[in-house]
Short mmCIF file of C-alpha atoms and ligand atoms in Angstrom, two decimals:
data_model
loop_
_atom_site.label_atom_id
_atom_site.label_comp_id
_atom_site.label_asym_id
_atom_site.label_seq_id
_atom_site.Cartn_x
_atom_site.Cartn_y
_atom_site.Cartn_z
CA MET A 252 169.79 128.65 104.76
CA GLU A 253 168.33 131.23 102.41
CA GLU A 254 164.53 130.09 102.93
CA VAL A 255 164.89 131.15 106.35
CA LYS A 256 167.07 134.16 105.29
CA THR A 257 164.59 135.89 102.43
CA LYS A 258 161.85 134.78 105.59
CA ILE A 259 164.51 136.68 108.40
CA PHE A 260 164.24 139.49 105.70
CA SER A 261 160.56 139.75 105.17
CA LEU A 262 160.27 140.59 108.92
CA PHE A 263 162.18 143.81 108.77
CA LYS A 264 160.03 146.87 108.25
CA ASP A 265 160.73 150.10 109.16
CA ASP A 266 161.25 151.06 112.82
CA VAL A 267 160.14 147.44 113.53
CA SER A 268 160.92 146.71 117.43
CA VAL A 269 163.49 143.65 118.02
CA VAL A 270 164.96 141.92 120.91
CA ILE A 271 168.19 140.34 120.59
CA LEU A 272 168.81 137.86 123.48
CA SER A 273 171.80 135.51 123.69
CA HIS A 274 172.01 133.29 126.92
CA ARG A 275 173.54 133.38 130.68
CA ASN A 276 177.82 134.33 131.09
CA PRO A 277 178.32 136.25 127.90
CA ASP A 278 180.90 135.53 126.32
CA SER A 279 182.59 136.80 122.90
CA ASP A 280 180.97 134.72 120.68
CA SER A 281 177.69 135.65 122.46
CA LEU A 282 177.93 138.57 122.47
CA GLY A 283 179.55 139.34 119.68
CA SER A 284 177.16 137.83 117.55
CA SER A 285 174.16 139.58 118.68
CA LEU A 286 175.59 143.49 118.63
CA GLY A 287 177.07 142.58 115.19
CA LEU A 288 173.27 141.46 114.08
CA ALA A 289 172.24 144.51 116.16
CA HIS A 290 174.66 146.85 114.40
CA PHE A 291 173.18 145.64 111.19
CA LEU A 292 169.40 146.39 111.95
CA SER A 293 169.33 149.66 113.33
CA ARG A 294 169.71 150.71 109.08
CA TYR A 295 166.20 149.45 109.30
CA THR A 296 164.79 150.24 112.80
CA ARG A 297 166.06 152.56 116.35
CA ARG A 298 164.11 150.10 118.08
CA VAL A 299 167.03 146.54 118.95
CA ALA A 300 167.45 146.17 122.44
CA VAL A 301 170.50 143.78 122.84
CA ILE A 302 169.63 141.95 126.85
CA THR A 303 171.23 139.00 128.22
CA PRO A 304 169.44 136.77 130.92
CA ASN A 305 173.53 138.70 133.65
CA PRO A 306 175.72 140.75 133.37
CA ALA A 307 179.24 140.87 130.73
CA PRO A 308 182.24 140.18 132.34
CA ARG A 309 183.53 144.08 132.22
CA PHE A 310 187.17 142.73 129.96
CA LEU A 311 184.50 142.40 127.06
CA ASN A 312 184.10 146.08 127.51
CA TYR A 313 186.03 146.41 123.38
CA PHE A 314 183.14 145.88 122.27
CA PRO A 315 181.16 148.42 119.94
CA GLY A 316 177.93 149.36 120.88
CA ILE A 317 178.12 147.29 124.78
CA GLU A 318 176.99 150.37 126.48
CA THR A 319 173.29 149.76 124.87
CA VAL A 320 172.87 145.79 126.39
CA PHE A 321 171.02 145.59 129.30
CA ASP A 322 170.70 142.68 131.44
CA ALA A 323 167.91 140.89 133.24
CA GLU A 324 169.08 141.55 136.52
CA SER A 325 169.25 144.79 136.75
CA ASP A 326 166.06 144.59 135.09
CA LEU A 327 163.83 142.20 134.92
CA GLU A 328 160.28 143.14 134.01
CA ARG A 329 162.42 145.81 131.86
CA ALA A 330 163.63 142.56 130.12
CA ASN A 331 160.33 140.53 130.42
CA TRP A 332 158.72 143.77 128.77
CA ALA A 333 160.22 144.34 125.21
CA ILE A 334 160.65 140.36 124.75
CA GLU A 335 156.66 140.59 125.05
CA ASN A 336 156.30 143.95 123.28
CA ALA A 337 159.09 143.57 120.43
CA GLU A 338 157.73 142.20 117.19
CA ILE A 339 160.95 139.89 116.72
CA VAL A 340 163.21 138.43 119.31
CA PHE A 341 166.28 137.12 118.02
CA CYS A 342 167.96 133.99 120.25
CA LEU A 343 171.24 133.47 119.39
CA ASP A 344 173.94 131.32 120.56
CA PHE A 345 171.59 128.88 122.94
CA GLY A 346 170.05 125.51 122.12
CA THR A 347 167.87 125.25 124.96
CA LEU A 348 165.77 127.76 127.44
CA ASP A 349 167.50 126.44 130.43
CA ARG A 350 170.55 128.91 128.72
CA VAL A 351 168.14 132.06 129.42
CA GLU A 352 166.26 132.13 132.79
CA PRO A 353 164.39 133.60 134.03
CA LEU A 354 163.26 134.86 130.61
CA ASN A 355 163.10 131.24 129.52
CA GLU A 356 158.85 131.95 129.74
CA ALA A 357 158.26 135.39 127.92
CA VAL A 358 160.33 133.53 124.79
CA ARG A 359 158.98 130.52 125.76
CA ASN A 360 155.46 132.44 124.87
CA ALA A 361 156.94 134.82 122.39
CA GLY A 362 157.13 131.51 120.12
CA LYS A 363 155.64 132.78 116.43
CA ARG A 364 157.69 135.85 117.07
CA VAL A 365 160.92 134.28 117.52
CA VAL A 366 164.26 133.47 115.34
CA HIS A 367 167.13 131.14 116.73
CA ILE A 368 170.10 131.31 115.29
CA ASP A 369 172.57 128.85 117.26
CA HIS A 370 175.16 126.48 116.47
CA HIS A 371 175.23 124.12 119.92
CA LEU A 372 173.83 121.07 119.43
CA ASP A 373 171.73 120.97 121.97
CA PHE A 374 168.41 121.95 120.86
CA GLU A 375 165.03 123.06 121.54
CA PRO A 376 162.12 123.41 118.90
CA PHE A 377 160.70 127.50 121.16
CA ALA A 378 160.87 129.54 117.53
CA ALA A 379 159.28 129.74 114.44
CA TYR A 380 162.62 130.63 112.48
CA ILE A 381 165.43 128.41 112.42
CA TYR A 382 168.31 128.97 111.18
CA ARG A 383 170.80 125.91 113.33
CA ASP A 384 174.23 124.71 112.03
CA PRO A 385 176.26 123.25 114.99
CA ALA A 386 179.19 122.26 112.44
CA ALA A 387 179.84 126.40 112.24
CA CYS A 388 182.91 127.38 114.47
CA SER A 389 181.18 130.33 115.62
CA THR A 390 177.00 131.74 115.83
CA SER A 391 179.18 135.12 114.75
CA GLU A 392 179.79 133.23 111.60
CA LEU A 393 175.98 131.97 111.27
CA VAL A 394 175.40 136.06 111.69
CA TYR A 395 178.40 136.90 108.99
CA ARG A 396 176.45 134.30 106.62
CA LEU A 397 173.21 135.87 106.66
CA ILE A 398 174.22 139.40 106.07
CA ARG A 399 177.02 138.71 104.15
CA GLN A 400 175.24 139.92 100.62
CA GLU A 401 173.98 142.99 102.39
CA GLY A 402 177.00 144.80 103.54
CA ILE A 403 178.74 144.81 107.03
CA SER A 404 179.84 147.97 108.66
CA PRO A 405 183.09 148.07 110.66
CA ASP A 406 181.18 148.26 113.89
CA ALA A 407 180.04 144.96 112.84
CA ALA A 408 182.45 143.37 111.30
CA THR A 409 184.92 144.16 114.99
CA CYS A 410 181.87 142.01 117.18
CA LEU A 411 181.71 139.11 114.43
CA TYR A 412 185.13 139.43 114.24
CA SER A 413 185.65 138.73 118.08
CA GLY A 414 183.22 136.12 118.18
CA ILE A 415 184.74 133.84 115.45
CA LEU A 416 188.45 134.70 116.63
CA THR A 417 187.13 132.97 120.74
CA ASP A 418 184.71 130.32 119.92
CA THR A 419 187.81 129.35 117.70
CA VAL A 420 189.74 129.63 120.38
CA SER A 421 192.13 132.15 118.19
CA PHE A 422 191.67 129.53 114.77
CA LYS A 423 192.80 126.13 116.09
CA VAL A 424 189.54 124.24 116.98
CA ARG A 425 186.51 124.14 114.90
CA MET A 426 188.83 125.64 111.74
CA THR A 427 186.84 125.32 108.31
CA PRO A 428 189.15 126.71 105.37
CA GLU A 429 186.29 128.56 104.92
CA VAL A 430 186.44 130.26 108.45
CA HIS A 431 189.73 132.06 106.50
CA TRP A 432 187.14 133.32 103.57
CA VAL A 433 184.80 134.74 106.42
CA VAL A 434 187.48 136.46 109.03
CA ALA A 435 189.19 137.50 105.50
CA ASP A 436 186.35 139.72 104.22
CA LEU A 437 185.34 140.91 107.76
CA ILE A 438 189.16 142.39 108.39
CA ALA A 439 188.75 144.17 104.66
CA ALA A 440 184.78 145.38 105.98
CA GLY A 441 186.97 147.11 109.05
CA ALA A 442 187.06 144.89 111.69
CA ASP A 443 189.51 146.27 114.83
CA ILE A 444 191.31 143.51 114.78
CA ASN A 445 193.78 145.47 117.62
CA LYS A 446 190.86 146.61 119.27
CA VAL A 447 189.88 142.60 119.93
CA HIS A 448 193.06 141.37 120.71
CA GLU A 449 194.15 143.93 122.77
CA GLY A 450 190.64 143.38 124.53
CA ILE A 451 191.08 140.12 124.78
CA ASN A 452 194.91 139.41 125.44
CA GLY A 453 195.79 142.86 126.25
CA SER A 454 193.31 143.67 129.44
CA TYR A 455 193.54 141.64 131.66
CA THR A 456 194.34 142.95 135.47
CA GLU A 457 197.14 141.70 137.36
CA ASN A 458 195.37 139.69 139.91
CA ARG A 459 194.29 137.98 137.07
CA LEU A 460 197.16 136.75 135.21
CA ARG A 461 198.57 135.58 139.19
CA MET A 462 195.35 134.11 139.77
CA THR A 463 196.46 132.10 136.22
CA GLY A 464 199.86 131.41 137.26
CA PHE A 465 198.46 130.26 140.75
CA ALA A 466 196.31 127.93 139.61
CA LEU A 467 198.46 126.12 136.68
CA LEU A 468 200.93 126.00 140.19
CA ASN A 469 198.95 124.90 142.65
CA ARG A 470 195.40 123.63 141.55
CA LEU A 471 195.91 121.84 138.58
CA CYS A 472 195.61 118.18 138.94
CA VAL A 473 197.35 116.50 136.01
CA LEU A 474 195.79 112.10 136.28
CA PRO A 475 198.21 110.35 133.54
CA GLU A 476 196.08 107.23 133.58
CA TYR A 477 192.76 109.30 132.61
CA LYS A 478 193.95 110.92 130.06
CA THR A 479 192.81 114.34 132.43
CA ALA A 480 193.40 116.79 133.87
CA TYR A 481 191.40 119.80 136.13
CA ILE A 482 192.24 122.68 137.86
CA MET A 483 189.16 122.89 141.34
CA LEU A 484 189.56 126.80 142.05
CA THR A 485 187.81 127.51 145.32
CA ALA A 486 186.33 130.77 146.73
CA GLN A 487 188.32 131.39 149.13
CA ASP A 488 191.22 131.07 146.36
CA ALA A 489 188.48 134.36 144.36
CA GLU A 490 188.98 135.48 147.49
CA ARG A 491 192.26 135.61 147.22
CA PHE A 492 192.45 136.98 144.33
CA ASN A 493 189.37 139.46 143.93
CA LEU A 494 188.32 137.59 141.03
CA GLU A 495 185.65 138.74 138.33
CA GLU A 496 182.63 137.57 136.07
CA GLY A 497 185.15 136.65 133.15
CA ASP A 498 189.27 136.79 134.85
CA THR A 499 188.56 132.78 134.26
CA GLU A 500 187.75 132.63 130.64
CA GLY A 501 190.38 130.88 128.64
CA LEU A 502 191.85 129.21 132.20
CA VAL A 503 190.39 125.70 131.15
CA ASN A 504 191.71 125.63 127.67
CA PHE A 505 195.53 125.41 129.39
CA THR A 506 194.74 121.99 130.21
CA LEU A 507 194.64 120.46 127.07
CA TYR A 508 198.36 122.13 126.00
CA LEU A 509 199.69 119.13 128.15
CA GLU A 510 200.66 116.23 125.78
CA GLY A 511 198.40 113.33 126.39
CA VAL A 512 195.90 114.59 127.85
CA ASN A 513 192.74 114.91 126.02
CA PHE A 514 189.95 116.01 128.52
CA GLY A 515 189.76 118.75 130.83
CA VAL A 516 188.23 120.12 133.20
CA LEU A 517 188.05 123.58 134.80
CA MET A 518 185.89 123.88 138.40
CA THR A 519 185.00 127.00 139.76
CA GLU A 520 183.74 127.02 143.78
CA ARG A 521 180.41 130.41 143.36
CA LYS A 522 177.92 131.49 145.98
CA ASP A 523 175.63 128.39 144.95
CA MET A 524 177.19 125.75 142.78
CA VAL A 525 179.88 124.65 141.20
CA LYS A 526 180.38 126.39 137.87
CA MET A 527 182.65 123.11 135.37
CA SER A 528 183.82 123.83 131.97
CA PHE A 529 184.69 120.89 130.07
CA ARG A 530 187.30 120.40 126.98
CA SER A 531 188.57 117.24 125.12
CA ARG A 532 190.67 116.55 122.71
CA GLY A 533 189.20 114.27 119.61
CA ALA A 534 186.98 111.20 120.20
CA PHE A 535 185.83 111.76 123.89
CA SER A 536 182.77 113.74 123.82
CA ALA A 537 182.43 116.73 126.57
CA ARG A 538 179.71 117.45 125.78
CA ASP A 539 178.02 113.71 126.92
CA PHE A 540 180.61 114.22 130.18
CA ALA A 541 178.91 117.49 131.02
CA ALA A 542 174.88 116.28 130.70
CA ASN A 543 176.35 114.44 134.41
CA PHE A 544 176.53 117.88 135.50
CA GLU A 545 173.49 119.68 134.11
CA GLY A 546 174.71 121.36 131.18
CA GLY A 547 176.09 120.52 127.16
CA GLY A 548 177.10 122.28 124.74
CA HIS A 549 179.71 121.05 122.17
CA TYR A 550 181.36 117.88 121.50
CA ASN A 551 184.65 118.95 122.74
CA ALA A 552 183.90 122.30 124.93
CA ALA A 553 180.76 122.22 126.67
CA GLY A 554 179.56 123.55 130.04
CA GLY A 555 177.92 123.00 133.08
CA ARG A 556 177.06 123.07 136.96
CA SER A 557 176.82 121.53 140.49
CA ARG A 558 175.26 121.76 143.23
CA LEU A 559 177.16 119.37 145.74
CA SER A 560 179.79 121.47 148.11
CA PRO A 561 183.65 121.57 145.59
CA ALA A 562 184.93 118.48 148.01
CA GLU A 563 181.82 116.22 146.73
CA THR A 564 181.33 117.40 142.83
CA GLU A 565 185.13 116.55 142.73
CA THR A 566 184.24 112.97 143.97
CA LYS A 567 181.79 112.35 142.00
CA PHE A 568 184.12 113.90 139.03
CA LEU A 569 186.42 111.53 139.66
CA GLU A 570 184.11 108.31 139.67
CA LEU A 571 182.53 109.49 136.91
CA LEU A 572 185.98 109.52 135.34
CA ARG A 573 185.77 106.32 136.19
CA LYS A 574 183.73 105.40 134.47
CA VAL A 575 184.91 106.46 130.53
CA LYS A 576 188.40 105.56 131.23
CA ASP A 577 188.02 103.35 129.10
CA GLN A 578 186.99 105.72 126.31
CA LEU A 579 189.74 108.01 127.36
CA GLN A 580 192.52 106.27 126.18
CA TYR A 581 193.56 107.03 122.18
P1 LIG B 133 182.38 127.58 129.10
O1 LIG B 133 182.99 126.23 128.81
O2 LIG B 133 183.16 128.24 127.81
O3 LIG B 133 182.16 128.30 129.56
O4 LIG B 133 181.23 126.81 128.11
C1 LIG B 133 181.97 126.44 126.18
C2 LIG B 133 181.33 125.81 125.97
O5 LIG B 133 179.56 125.00 126.41
C3 LIG B 133 179.75 126.95 125.38
O6 LIG B 133 179.14 126.64 124.11
C4 LIG B 133 178.87 127.00 126.09
O7 LIG B 133 177.99 127.66 125.05
C5 LIG B 133 178.21 125.42 126.33
N1 LIG B 133 177.49 126.02 128.16
C6 LIG B 133 178.73 126.56 128.60
N2 LIG B 133 177.58 126.08 130.15
C7 LIG B 133 176.74 125.14 129.97
C8 LIG B 133 175.07 124.98 130.31
O8 LIG B 133 174.84 125.37 131.62
N3 LIG B 133 174.76 124.27 129.84
C9 LIG B 133 174.77 123.94 128.36
N4 LIG B 133 174.12 123.39 127.82
N5 LIG B 133 175.93 124.50 127.30
C10 LIG B 133 176.83 125.40 128.11
MN1 LIG B 134 179.05 130.22 120.61
#
């Protein structure tokens, strides 16, 4: 880590131009690590652009600095230009370039100027400088490790705290003693934890809360013989509750509230695909299973997608489940 840190810090000079890029479907860790780093870099330069492949969900508006983030969907040319012309491009919270489509080519071409910081198991070598640690709870924790000695501002602390909070599912998974030390330090540095908690758990729309209840009552299927529970939300359901981007965030975690369930899945029908979220407990690899659906992620938390219809996706899912039935019995 020290070697990477020394290299990265040697790149900082007066007004260096920096792009910070994180994955599609921004979440609290991708934004938290990106904006946390951006707040830190604002000491060295005013030329920092935080870019996401598509817009962040509205409920993440509590992040200090969120108004400076721009998404490639609204201006692809500008996003590609920024990556092509930046002196340093930070890639945060994704392991492989398919997760930043359609900006992947620009990043590949920027190779020598790219710093890659990530905690996923998936990995593709596209950067000149790499700091990855799949044992870290979040990319926000990695950014913390890189910048802590230089001092952390309250805004940076708020962003990093948020990323750690959600990637550990509120300090429940991927926990190490270190995480509590990090969080203590972030709170001491002035992290606005009330703002973060309000943003995550105190800002639902009525529709979102009712959709959560509906999904658990009417769309949850429990398969005790497979120790699996899954939720399928159709486009009709989304329409009924006027679902917005991000409204299903965290919903999949409810499946593992069930005793005796080792694998939980959320499938959400979108315009041109079914988005899949996988969560597992213990020995079963959610990531290996996600590989059947163009996906990946962490051992116990992964994502992917299916180009089939919801009904066909469900059939494929159930067929695959039969093959791994033995692996789920523990
Ligand atoms: P979520 O289910 O919350 O969307 O994602 C769970 C984890 O899997 C996150 O760490 C996320 O970065 C990763 N992930 C989500 N979707 C994909 C995907 O399509 N491909 C890969 N490789 N990882 C994903
Ligand atoms: Mn993450």
